CSV table of C-alpha atoms and ligand atoms in Angstrom, one decimal:
chain,number,residue,atom,x,y,z
A,1,MET,CA,188.7,8.4,27.6
A,2,GLY,CA,186.0,6.1,26.3
A,3,LEU,CA,185.8,4.1,23.1
A,4,LYS,CA,186.7,6.0,20.0
A,5,LEU,CA,185.3,5.0,16.6
A,6,ASN,CA,186.9,5.4,13.2
A,7,ARG,CA,185.6,8.9,12.6
A,8,ASN,CA,186.7,8.8,9.0
A,9,TYR,CA,183.3,7.3,8.3
A,10,ARG,CA,182.0,10.8,8.9
A,11,ASN,CA,183.9,11.9,5.8
A,12,LEU,CA,182.1,9.6,3.5
A,13,LYS,CA,179.6,11.1,1.1
A,14,ASP,CA,176.2,9.4,1.0
A,15,SER,CA,176.4,6.6,-1.6
A,16,TYR,CA,173.4,7.9,-3.5
A,17,LEU,CA,174.1,6.2,-6.9
A,18,PHE,CA,172.7,2.7,-6.6
A,19,TYR,CA,170.4,3.5,-3.7
A,20,GLY,CA,169.0,6.5,-5.7
A,21,ILE,CA,168.5,4.3,-8.8
A,22,SER,CA,166.7,1.6,-6.8
A,23,GLN,CA,164.4,4.2,-5.1
A,24,LYS,CA,163.4,5.8,-8.4
A,25,VAL,CA,162.9,2.5,-10.1
A,26,ALA,CA,160.7,1.2,-7.2
A,27,ALA,CA,158.6,4.3,-7.2
A,28,TYR,CA,158.1,4.1,-11.0
A,29,ARG,CA,157.2,0.4,-10.8
A,30,ALA,CA,154.7,1.0,-8.1
A,31,ALA,CA,153.0,3.7,-10.2
A,32,HIS,CA,153.2,1.7,-13.5
A,33,PRO,CA,153.1,-2.0,-12.5
A,34,GLU,CA,151.9,-2.9,-16.1
A,35,LEU,CA,155.0,-1.6,-17.9
A,36,PRO,CA,158.1,-3.8,-18.4
A,37,LEU,CA,161.4,-2.3,-17.4
A,38,TYR,CA,164.6,-2.7,-19.5
A,39,ARG,CA,167.7,-2.8,-17.3
A,40,LEU,CA,170.9,-1.4,-18.8
A,41,GLY,CA,172.2,-0.2,-15.5
A,42,ILE,CA,173.5,-3.3,-13.9
A,43,GLY,CA,177.2,-4.0,-13.3
A,44,ASP,CA,176.2,-7.6,-12.5
A,45,VAL,CA,176.4,-10.4,-15.0
A,46,SER,CA,173.4,-12.3,-16.2
A,47,ARG,CA,174.8,-15.5,-17.8
A,48,PRO,CA,175.2,-18.6,-15.7
A,49,LEU,CA,178.6,-20.1,-14.7
A,50,CYS,CA,180.3,-22.1,-17.4
A,51,ASP,CA,179.9,-25.9,-17.4
A,52,ALA,CA,183.6,-26.5,-16.6
A,53,ALA,CA,183.3,-24.5,-13.4
A,54,ILE,CA,180.0,-26.1,-12.4
A,55,ARG,CA,181.4,-29.6,-12.9
A,56,ALA,CA,184.5,-28.9,-11.0
A,57,MET,CA,182.6,-27.4,-8.1
A,58,HIS,CA,180.2,-30.4,-8.1
A,59,ASP,CA,183.2,-32.8,-7.9
A,60,ALA,CA,184.7,-30.7,-5.1
A,61,VAL,CA,181.4,-30.9,-3.1
A,62,GLU,CA,181.5,-34.7,-3.6
A,63,ASN,CA,185.1,-34.7,-2.3
A,64,GLN,CA,183.9,-32.9,0.8
A,65,ALA,CA,181.5,-35.8,1.5
A,66,LYS,CA,184.3,-38.5,1.8
A,67,ALA,CA,186.9,-38.8,4.5
A,68,GLU,CA,189.6,-39.7,1.9
A,69,THR,CA,189.1,-36.6,-0.2
A,70,PHE,CA,187.8,-34.2,2.4
A,71,HIS,CA,189.6,-30.8,2.6
A,72,GLY,CA,189.7,-28.7,5.8
A,73,TYR,CA,191.4,-25.3,5.8
A,74,THR,CA,193.1,-24.5,2.6
A,75,PRO,CA,196.4,-22.5,2.6
A,76,GLU,CA,195.6,-18.8,3.4
A,77,CYS,CA,197.3,-17.5,0.2
A,78,GLY,CA,195.6,-20.0,-2.1
A,79,LEU,CA,195.7,-23.7,-3.1
A,80,PRO,CA,199.0,-24.3,-4.9
A,81,ALA,CA,197.1,-25.6,-7.9
A,82,PHE,CA,195.0,-22.4,-8.0
A,83,ARG,CA,198.1,-20.2,-7.8
A,84,GLN,CA,199.8,-22.3,-10.5
A,85,ALA,CA,196.7,-22.0,-12.8
A,86,VAL,CA,196.6,-18.2,-12.5
A,87,ALA,CA,200.4,-18.1,-13.2
A,88,GLY,CA,199.7,-20.2,-16.3
A,89,TYR,CA,197.0,-17.8,-17.4
A,90,TYR,CA,199.4,-14.9,-17.2
A,91,GLY,CA,202.0,-17.0,-19.0
A,92,ARG,CA,199.7,-17.3,-22.0
A,93,ARG,CA,200.4,-13.6,-22.6
A,94,GLY,CA,204.1,-13.8,-21.9
A,95,VAL,CA,203.9,-12.5,-18.3
A,96,ARG,CA,206.0,-14.7,-16.1
A,97,LEU,CA,204.8,-14.8,-12.5
A,98,GLN,CA,205.8,-17.2,-9.7
A,99,PRO,CA,202.8,-18.9,-8.1
A,100,GLU,CA,203.8,-17.4,-4.7
A,101,GLU,CA,203.3,-13.9,-6.2
A,102,ILE,CA,199.5,-14.7,-6.6
A,103,PHE,CA,197.1,-14.6,-3.7
A,104,VAL,CA,193.6,-16.0,-3.9
A,105,SER,CA,190.8,-13.6,-2.8
A,106,SER,CA,187.1,-13.5,-2.5
A,107,GLY,CA,186.9,-10.8,-5.2
A,108,ALA,CA,188.3,-7.5,-6.2
A,109,SER,CA,186.1,-5.3,-4.0
A,110,ASP,CA,187.4,-7.0,-0.8
A,111,GLU,CA,191.0,-6.6,-1.9
A,112,LEU,CA,190.7,-3.0,-3.0
A,113,GLY,CA,190.0,-2.1,0.5
A,114,ASP,CA,192.0,-4.7,2.4
A,115,ILE,CA,195.2,-4.0,0.5
A,116,LEU,CA,195.4,-0.5,2.0
A,117,ASP,CA,196.6,-2.3,5.2
A,118,LEU,CA,200.0,-2.3,3.5
A,119,PHE,CA,200.3,1.5,3.4
A,120,ASP,CA,200.5,4.2,6.1
A,121,SER,CA,197.3,6.2,6.0
A,122,ALA,CA,199.3,9.3,5.7
A,123,SER,CA,200.2,8.4,2.1
A,124,PRO,CA,197.7,10.0,-0.2
A,125,ALA,CA,195.9,8.2,-3.0
A,126,LEU,CA,195.4,9.5,-6.5
A,127,ILE,CA,192.2,8.3,-8.2
A,128,ILE,CA,191.4,8.6,-11.9
A,129,GLN,CA,187.8,9.7,-12.2
A,130,PRO,CA,185.2,8.9,-13.3
A,131,ALA,CA,185.8,5.8,-11.1
A,132,TYR,CA,184.4,2.8,-9.5
A,133,PRO,CA,183.2,4.3,-6.2
A,134,ALA,CA,185.0,1.8,-3.9
A,135,TYR,CA,188.4,3.4,-4.5
A,136,VAL,CA,187.4,6.7,-3.0
A,137,ASP,CA,185.3,5.2,-0.1
A,138,ALA,CA,187.9,2.6,0.9
A,139,SER,CA,190.6,5.3,1.0
A,140,ILE,CA,188.5,7.6,3.1
A,141,ILE,CA,187.6,4.9,5.6
A,142,ALA,CA,191.3,4.2,5.9
A,143,GLY,CA,191.8,8.0,6.7
A,144,ARG,CA,193.7,8.6,3.5
A,145,LYS,CA,193.7,11.9,1.6
A,146,VAL,CA,192.5,11.5,-1.9
A,147,SER,CA,193.1,13.6,-5.0
A,148,PHE,CA,191.8,13.2,-8.5
A,149,LEU,CA,193.0,13.1,-12.1
A,150,THR,CA,190.1,13.7,-14.4
A,151,GLY,CA,189.2,11.7,-17.5
A,152,THR,CA,187.6,13.8,-20.2
A,153,PRO,CA,186.7,13.4,-23.9
A,154,GLU,CA,189.9,15.5,-24.6
A,155,ASN,CA,192.1,12.8,-23.0
A,156,ASP,CA,189.8,9.9,-24.2
A,157,PHE,CA,189.2,9.3,-20.4
A,158,LEU,CA,192.8,8.2,-20.1
A,159,PRO,CA,194.5,10.9,-18.1
A,160,MET,CA,198.3,10.6,-17.8
A,161,PRO,CA,200.7,11.8,-15.0
A,162,GLY,CA,202.2,15.2,-15.5
A,163,LYS,CA,205.3,16.8,-14.0
A,164,ASP,CA,203.2,18.2,-11.2
A,165,THR,CA,201.2,15.0,-10.5
A,166,GLU,CA,201.7,14.2,-6.8
A,167,ALA,CA,200.7,10.8,-5.4
A,168,GLU,CA,202.1,7.9,-3.5
A,169,LEU,CA,199.3,5.4,-4.2
A,170,ILE,CA,197.6,5.4,-7.5
A,171,TYR,CA,194.4,3.5,-8.5
A,172,LEU,CA,194.4,2.6,-12.2
A,173,CYS,CA,191.5,0.7,-13.7
A,174,SER,CA,191.8,-0.5,-17.3
A,175,PRO,CA,189.5,-1.4,-19.0
A,176,ASN,CA,187.7,1.3,-17.0
A,177,ASN,CA,184.4,1.2,-15.2
A,178,PRO,CA,182.5,3.3,-16.1
A,179,THR,CA,184.1,4.7,-19.3
A,180,GLY,CA,185.3,1.5,-20.9
A,181,ALA,CA,188.6,3.3,-21.8
A,182,VAL,CA,191.8,1.1,-22.0
A,183,TYR,CA,195.3,2.3,-21.5
A,184,SER,CA,197.7,1.3,-24.3
A,185,LEU,CA,201.0,-0.4,-23.5
A,186,ASP,CA,202.9,2.8,-24.1
A,187,GLN,CA,200.6,4.8,-21.7
A,188,LEU,CA,200.8,2.1,-19.0
A,189,GLN,CA,204.6,2.2,-19.4
A,190,GLN,CA,204.6,5.9,-18.8
A,191,TRP,CA,202.6,5.4,-15.5
A,192,VAL,CA,205.0,2.6,-14.5
A,193,ASP,CA,208.1,4.8,-15.2
A,194,TRP,CA,206.5,7.7,-13.3
A,195,ALA,CA,205.7,5.5,-10.3
A,196,ASN,CA,209.2,3.9,-10.2
A,197,THR,CA,210.8,7.3,-10.4
A,198,ARG,CA,208.9,8.6,-7.4
A,199,GLY,CA,208.7,5.4,-5.4
A,200,ALA,CA,204.9,5.4,-5.7
A,201,VAL,CA,202.8,2.2,-5.9
A,202,ILE,CA,200.1,1.5,-8.5
A,203,LEU,CA,197.0,-0.5,-7.6
A,204,PHE,CA,195.9,-1.8,-11.0
A,205,ASP,CA,192.4,-3.0,-11.2
A,206,ALA,CA,192.1,-5.5,-14.0
A,207,ALA,CA,188.6,-6.7,-13.3
A,208,TYR,CA,187.5,-6.3,-17.0
A,209,GLU,CA,190.7,-7.6,-18.7
A,210,ALA,CA,188.9,-10.5,-20.3
A,211,PHE,CA,186.9,-8.1,-22.4
A,212,ILE,CA,189.9,-6.6,-24.2
A,213,GLU,CA,190.1,-7.2,-27.9
A,214,GLY,CA,193.3,-6.9,-30.0
A,215,ASP,CA,196.6,-5.7,-29.0
A,216,LEU,CA,196.0,-3.8,-25.7
A,217,PRO,CA,197.6,-4.8,-22.4
A,218,HIS,CA,195.5,-7.1,-20.1
A,219,SER,CA,198.0,-6.7,-17.2
A,220,ILE,CA,200.2,-4.0,-15.9
A,221,TYR,CA,203.0,-6.6,-15.8
A,222,GLU,CA,203.1,-6.5,-19.6
A,223,THR,CA,205.1,-3.2,-19.2
A,224,LYS,CA,208.8,-3.1,-18.1
A,225,GLY,CA,209.4,-2.4,-14.5
A,226,ALA,CA,205.9,-3.0,-13.1
A,227,GLU,CA,207.3,-5.7,-10.8
A,228,THR,CA,208.9,-2.9,-8.7
A,229,CYS,CA,205.9,-0.6,-8.5
A,230,ALA,CA,202.5,-2.4,-9.1
A,231,ILE,CA,200.0,-4.6,-7.4
A,232,GLU,CA,197.3,-6.1,-9.7
A,233,ILE,CA,193.8,-6.9,-8.5
A,234,CYS,CA,191.6,-9.1,-10.5
A,235,SER,CA,188.5,-11.2,-10.2
A,236,PHE,CA,186.5,-14.0,-11.7
A,237,SER,CA,183.3,-11.9,-11.3
A,238,LYS,CA,183.1,-10.3,-14.8
A,239,THR,CA,185.5,-12.8,-16.5
A,240,ALA,CA,183.6,-15.9,-15.5
A,241,GLY,CA,180.3,-14.8,-13.9
A,242,PHE,CA,181.4,-15.4,-10.3
A,243,THR,CA,179.8,-12.2,-8.9
A,244,GLY,CA,177.6,-14.3,-6.6
A,245,THR,CA,180.1,-17.1,-6.2
A,246,ARG,CA,183.1,-14.8,-5.1
A,247,LEU,CA,186.6,-15.6,-6.3
A,248,GLY,CA,189.5,-13.4,-7.3
A,249,TYR,CA,193.2,-13.0,-7.1
A,250,THR,CA,195.8,-10.4,-6.3
A,251,VAL,CA,199.3,-10.2,-7.7
A,252,ILE,CA,202.1,-8.8,-5.5
A,253,PRO,CA,205.6,-9.4,-7.1
A,254,LYS,CA,208.3,-10.5,-4.8
A,255,THR,CA,210.5,-7.7,-6.1
A,256,LEU,CA,208.1,-5.0,-4.8
A,257,GLU,CA,209.8,-3.3,-1.9
A,258,ARG,CA,209.6,0.0,-0.1
A,259,GLU,CA,211.5,1.3,3.0
A,260,GLY,CA,213.4,-2.0,3.2
A,261,MET,CA,210.1,-3.9,3.5
A,262,ASN,CA,208.8,-6.5,1.1
A,263,LEU,CA,205.2,-6.1,0.2
A,264,ASN,CA,204.7,-9.7,-0.9
A,265,ALA,CA,206.0,-10.9,2.5
A,266,MET,CA,203.8,-8.3,4.3
A,267,TRP,CA,200.7,-9.6,2.4
A,268,VAL,CA,201.5,-13.2,3.3
A,269,ARG,CA,201.6,-12.0,6.9
A,270,ASN,CA,198.3,-10.1,6.4
A,271,ARG,CA,196.5,-13.0,4.8
A,272,THR,CA,197.7,-15.5,7.3
A,273,THR,CA,196.5,-13.2,10.1
A,274,LYS,CA,193.2,-11.9,8.7
A,275,THR,CA,191.9,-14.8,6.7
A,276,ASN,CA,191.7,-18.6,6.9
A,277,GLY,CA,191.8,-19.2,3.1
A,278,ILE,CA,189.1,-19.2,0.5
A,279,SER,CA,186.7,-22.1,-0.1
A,280,TYR,CA,188.4,-25.2,-1.6
A,281,ILE,CA,185.2,-25.7,-3.7
A,282,LEU,CA,185.4,-22.2,-5.3
A,283,GLN,CA,189.1,-22.5,-6.0
A,284,GLU,CA,188.5,-25.8,-7.8
A,285,GLY,CA,185.9,-23.9,-9.9
A,286,GLY,CA,188.5,-21.2,-10.6
A,287,ILE,CA,191.1,-23.7,-11.7
A,288,ALA,CA,188.5,-25.2,-14.1
A,289,VAL,CA,187.8,-21.8,-15.6
A,290,LEU,CA,191.4,-21.4,-16.4
A,291,THR,CA,191.7,-24.7,-18.3
A,292,GLU,CA,191.6,-24.6,-22.1
A,293,GLU,CA,188.0,-25.7,-22.1
A,294,GLY,CA,187.0,-23.4,-19.3
A,295,LEU,CA,188.5,-20.4,-21.1
A,296,ARG,CA,186.7,-21.4,-24.3
A,297,GLN,CA,183.4,-21.5,-22.4
A,298,ILE,CA,183.8,-18.1,-20.7
A,299,ARG,CA,184.7,-16.5,-24.0
A,300,GLU,CA,181.3,-17.7,-25.2
A,301,SER,CA,179.5,-15.7,-22.5
A,302,ILE,CA,181.7,-12.7,-23.1
A,303,ARG,CA,180.8,-12.9,-26.8
A,304,VAL,CA,177.1,-12.6,-25.9
A,305,TYR,CA,177.8,-9.5,-23.8
A,306,LYS,CA,179.9,-8.1,-26.6
A,307,GLN,CA,177.0,-8.7,-29.0
A,308,ASN,CA,174.8,-6.7,-26.7
A,309,ALA,CA,177.3,-3.9,-26.7
A,310,LEU,CA,177.3,-3.9,-30.5
A,311,VAL,CA,173.5,-3.6,-30.6
A,312,LEU,CA,173.7,-0.6,-28.2
A,313,MET,CA,176.5,1.0,-30.1
A,314,GLU,CA,174.6,0.6,-33.4
A,315,ALA,CA,171.6,2.4,-31.9
A,316,LEU,CA,173.9,5.3,-30.7
A,317,ASP,CA,175.7,5.5,-34.0
A,318,THR,CA,172.3,5.7,-35.8
A,319,ALA,CA,171.2,8.4,-33.5
A,320,GLY,CA,174.5,10.3,-33.9
A,321,VAL,CA,175.3,10.2,-30.2
A,322,ARG,CA,178.9,10.4,-29.0
A,323,TYR,CA,180.1,7.5,-26.8
A,324,TRP,CA,183.2,5.8,-25.5
A,325,GLY,CA,184.0,2.2,-24.5
A,326,GLY,CA,181.8,-0.8,-25.6
A,327,ARG,CA,184.5,-2.6,-27.5
A,328,ASN,CA,187.0,-3.6,-24.8
A,329,ALA,CA,184.6,-3.4,-21.8
A,330,PRO,CA,181.0,-4.3,-21.0
A,331,TYR,CA,180.2,-0.6,-20.5
A,332,ILE,CA,179.3,2.2,-23.0
A,333,TRP,CA,179.8,5.7,-21.7
A,334,MET,CA,177.6,8.1,-23.7
A,335,ALA,CA,177.3,11.8,-23.7
A,336,CYS,CA,173.8,12.9,-22.5
A,337,PRO,CA,172.0,14.6,-25.3
A,338,ASP,CA,171.6,18.4,-25.5
A,339,GLY,CA,173.9,18.9,-22.5
A,340,MET,CA,171.4,17.2,-20.1
A,341,LYS,CA,172.4,16.4,-16.6
A,342,SER,CA,172.9,12.7,-16.0
A,343,TRP,CA,170.1,12.3,-13.4
A,344,ASP,CA,167.7,14.2,-15.7
A,345,PHE,CA,168.6,11.9,-18.5
A,346,PHE,CA,168.1,8.9,-16.2
A,347,ASP,CA,164.6,10.2,-15.3
A,348,LEU,CA,163.8,10.8,-19.0
A,349,LEU,CA,164.7,7.3,-20.0
A,350,LEU,CA,162.8,5.7,-17.1
A,351,LYS,CA,159.7,7.8,-17.8
A,352,GLU,CA,159.6,7.8,-21.6
A,353,ILE,CA,161.0,4.4,-22.6
A,354,GLN,CA,161.3,2.4,-19.3
A,355,VAL,CA,165.1,1.9,-19.8
A,356,ILE,CA,167.3,2.0,-16.7
A,357,GLY,CA,170.9,3.2,-17.0
A,358,THR,CA,173.4,4.7,-14.6
A,359,PRO,CA,173.9,8.4,-14.3
A,360,GLY,CA,177.6,9.4,-14.8
A,361,GLU,CA,177.6,11.8,-11.9
A,362,GLY,CA,177.6,8.8,-9.6
A,363,PHE,CA,181.2,8.0,-10.6
A,364,GLY,CA,182.5,11.4,-9.6
A,365,ALA,CA,181.7,15.0,-10.4
A,366,CYS,CA,183.4,14.8,-13.8
A,367,GLY,CA,180.9,12.1,-14.8
A,368,GLU,CA,178.2,14.8,-14.9
A,369,GLY,CA,176.7,15.0,-18.4
A,370,PHE,CA,177.5,11.3,-19.2
A,371,PHE,CA,175.6,8.1,-18.8
A,372,ARG,CA,176.7,4.5,-18.5
A,373,LEU,CA,175.0,1.7,-20.4
A,374,SER,CA,175.8,-1.9,-19.5
A,375,SER,CA,175.9,-4.8,-21.9
A,376,PHE,CA,175.5,-7.4,-19.1
A,377,GLY,CA,171.8,-7.8,-19.7
A,378,ASN,CA,169.8,-10.4,-21.6
A,379,PRO,CA,170.1,-10.1,-25.4
A,380,GLU,CA,166.4,-9.8,-26.1
A,381,GLU,CA,165.9,-7.1,-23.5
A,382,THR,CA,169.0,-5.3,-24.7
A,383,ARG,CA,167.7,-5.3,-28.2
A,384,ILE,CA,164.3,-3.8,-27.2
A,385,ALA,CA,166.0,-1.2,-25.0
A,386,ALA,CA,168.5,-0.2,-27.8
A,387,GLU,CA,165.6,0.3,-30.2
A,388,ARG,CA,163.7,2.4,-27.7
A,389,LEU,CA,166.8,4.4,-27.0
A,390,ARG,CA,167.4,5.0,-30.7
A,391,LYS,CA,163.9,6.2,-31.3
A,392,LEU,CA,164.0,8.5,-28.3
A,393,LEU,CA,167.3,10.0,-29.2
A,394,MET,CA,166.3,10.6,-32.8
A,395,ARG,CA,163.1,12.3,-31.7
A,396,GLY,CA,165.3,15.1,-30.5
B,1,LIG,N1,186.6,-3.3,-9.8
B,1,LIG,C1,185.8,-2.8,-10.7
B,1,LIG,C2,186.3,-1.7,-11.6
B,1,LIG,C3,184.4,-3.1,-10.7
B,1,LIG,O1,183.6,-2.6,-11.6
B,1,LIG,C4,184.0,-4.1,-9.8
B,1,LIG,C5,182.6,-4.5,-9.8
B,1,LIG,O2,181.7,-4.0,-10.4
B,1,LIG,C6,184.9,-4.7,-8.9
B,1,LIG,C7,186.2,-4.2,-9.0
B,1,LIG,C8,184.5,-5.6,-7.9
B,1,LIG,O3,184.4,-6.9,-8.4
B,1,LIG,P1,184.2,-8.2,-7.4
B,1,LIG,O4,182.9,-8.8,-7.8
B,1,LIG,O5,185.4,-9.0,-7.8
B,1,LIG,O6,184.3,-7.7,-6.0
């Protein structure tokens, strides 16, 4: 017989997006070492961790130095204080969760793939595109069929399920990467009702919830009935700058059951088998982020990113360019001018004004003709980049 590999890897398309960008940028830099580059392409944060998190992690490190305060393995599903802190965070918006419904993780990316362990690979996934590429690739690696619902300007990049929509597992991301679109409570309720009617399960990616302004839902559990059809995956990466520190959480309600099996209990079994917990030091940092003072401090960083987004949106407004997002998400999704293709627009920006963005085509075929700008950069660079962009776009 011989060893067989997971041949689903053969079905993956080359991940050209970020590799393609870095290749083009490296070539340009080699040819023009004297020119500064302005990065509006990154999905990574640039502001340091907040003081509350740093202090808590320092204290935790000190604790590890003394026998009396040393921590060995932490519970696989999370420190009780961490789970309680996350439950308290949801409670602020009136969402009541039990701490045992919250699982610590090392970030949303890990969970988006790992969570598929709960479902038979014969169950197809429905992905809203344009989308964060990991949904498609994790599903394909698991041998799952994927289908797509397409976000367009006509539906404000917020497609809804129709009578004919077929799916058993649905990825929803709100606020969305890359479009910045956010589902309203009424729209999320329609998704939840639809999922409950068919016995489908929604995987709700809330990685950008902290960027929401005003009265839009931060969590799918703000709807009625989500506790019987939804898993929520969230992260401290974009909320609190933990991209390089790695901490997140996943919510699986105890009332979520299918085929007589309880998904919360299955995930406890999964975590206790496949992990040995997440660093005590990081969880202490996460707990500190979720205190009153920690939340005040992370809002300050988010305010800086939002100011960057305003600067970019003003430039696009002045140039008369259509765009989406920017207000409830760190991303602005703009239409490429004159019907240009997104990689052509990427090349133009790099060559003419040394600004680096992200071609929409990398988020799915329906992203062609669009371009993502990120507000995660440094304010001064963002201001210069916005001014260059405005001038280029107005030149016609
Ligand atoms: N989900 C979305 C929509 C993202 O854009 C990202 C990262 O860019 C992630 C999840 C992954 O975040 P993490 O750093 O928690 O793995």
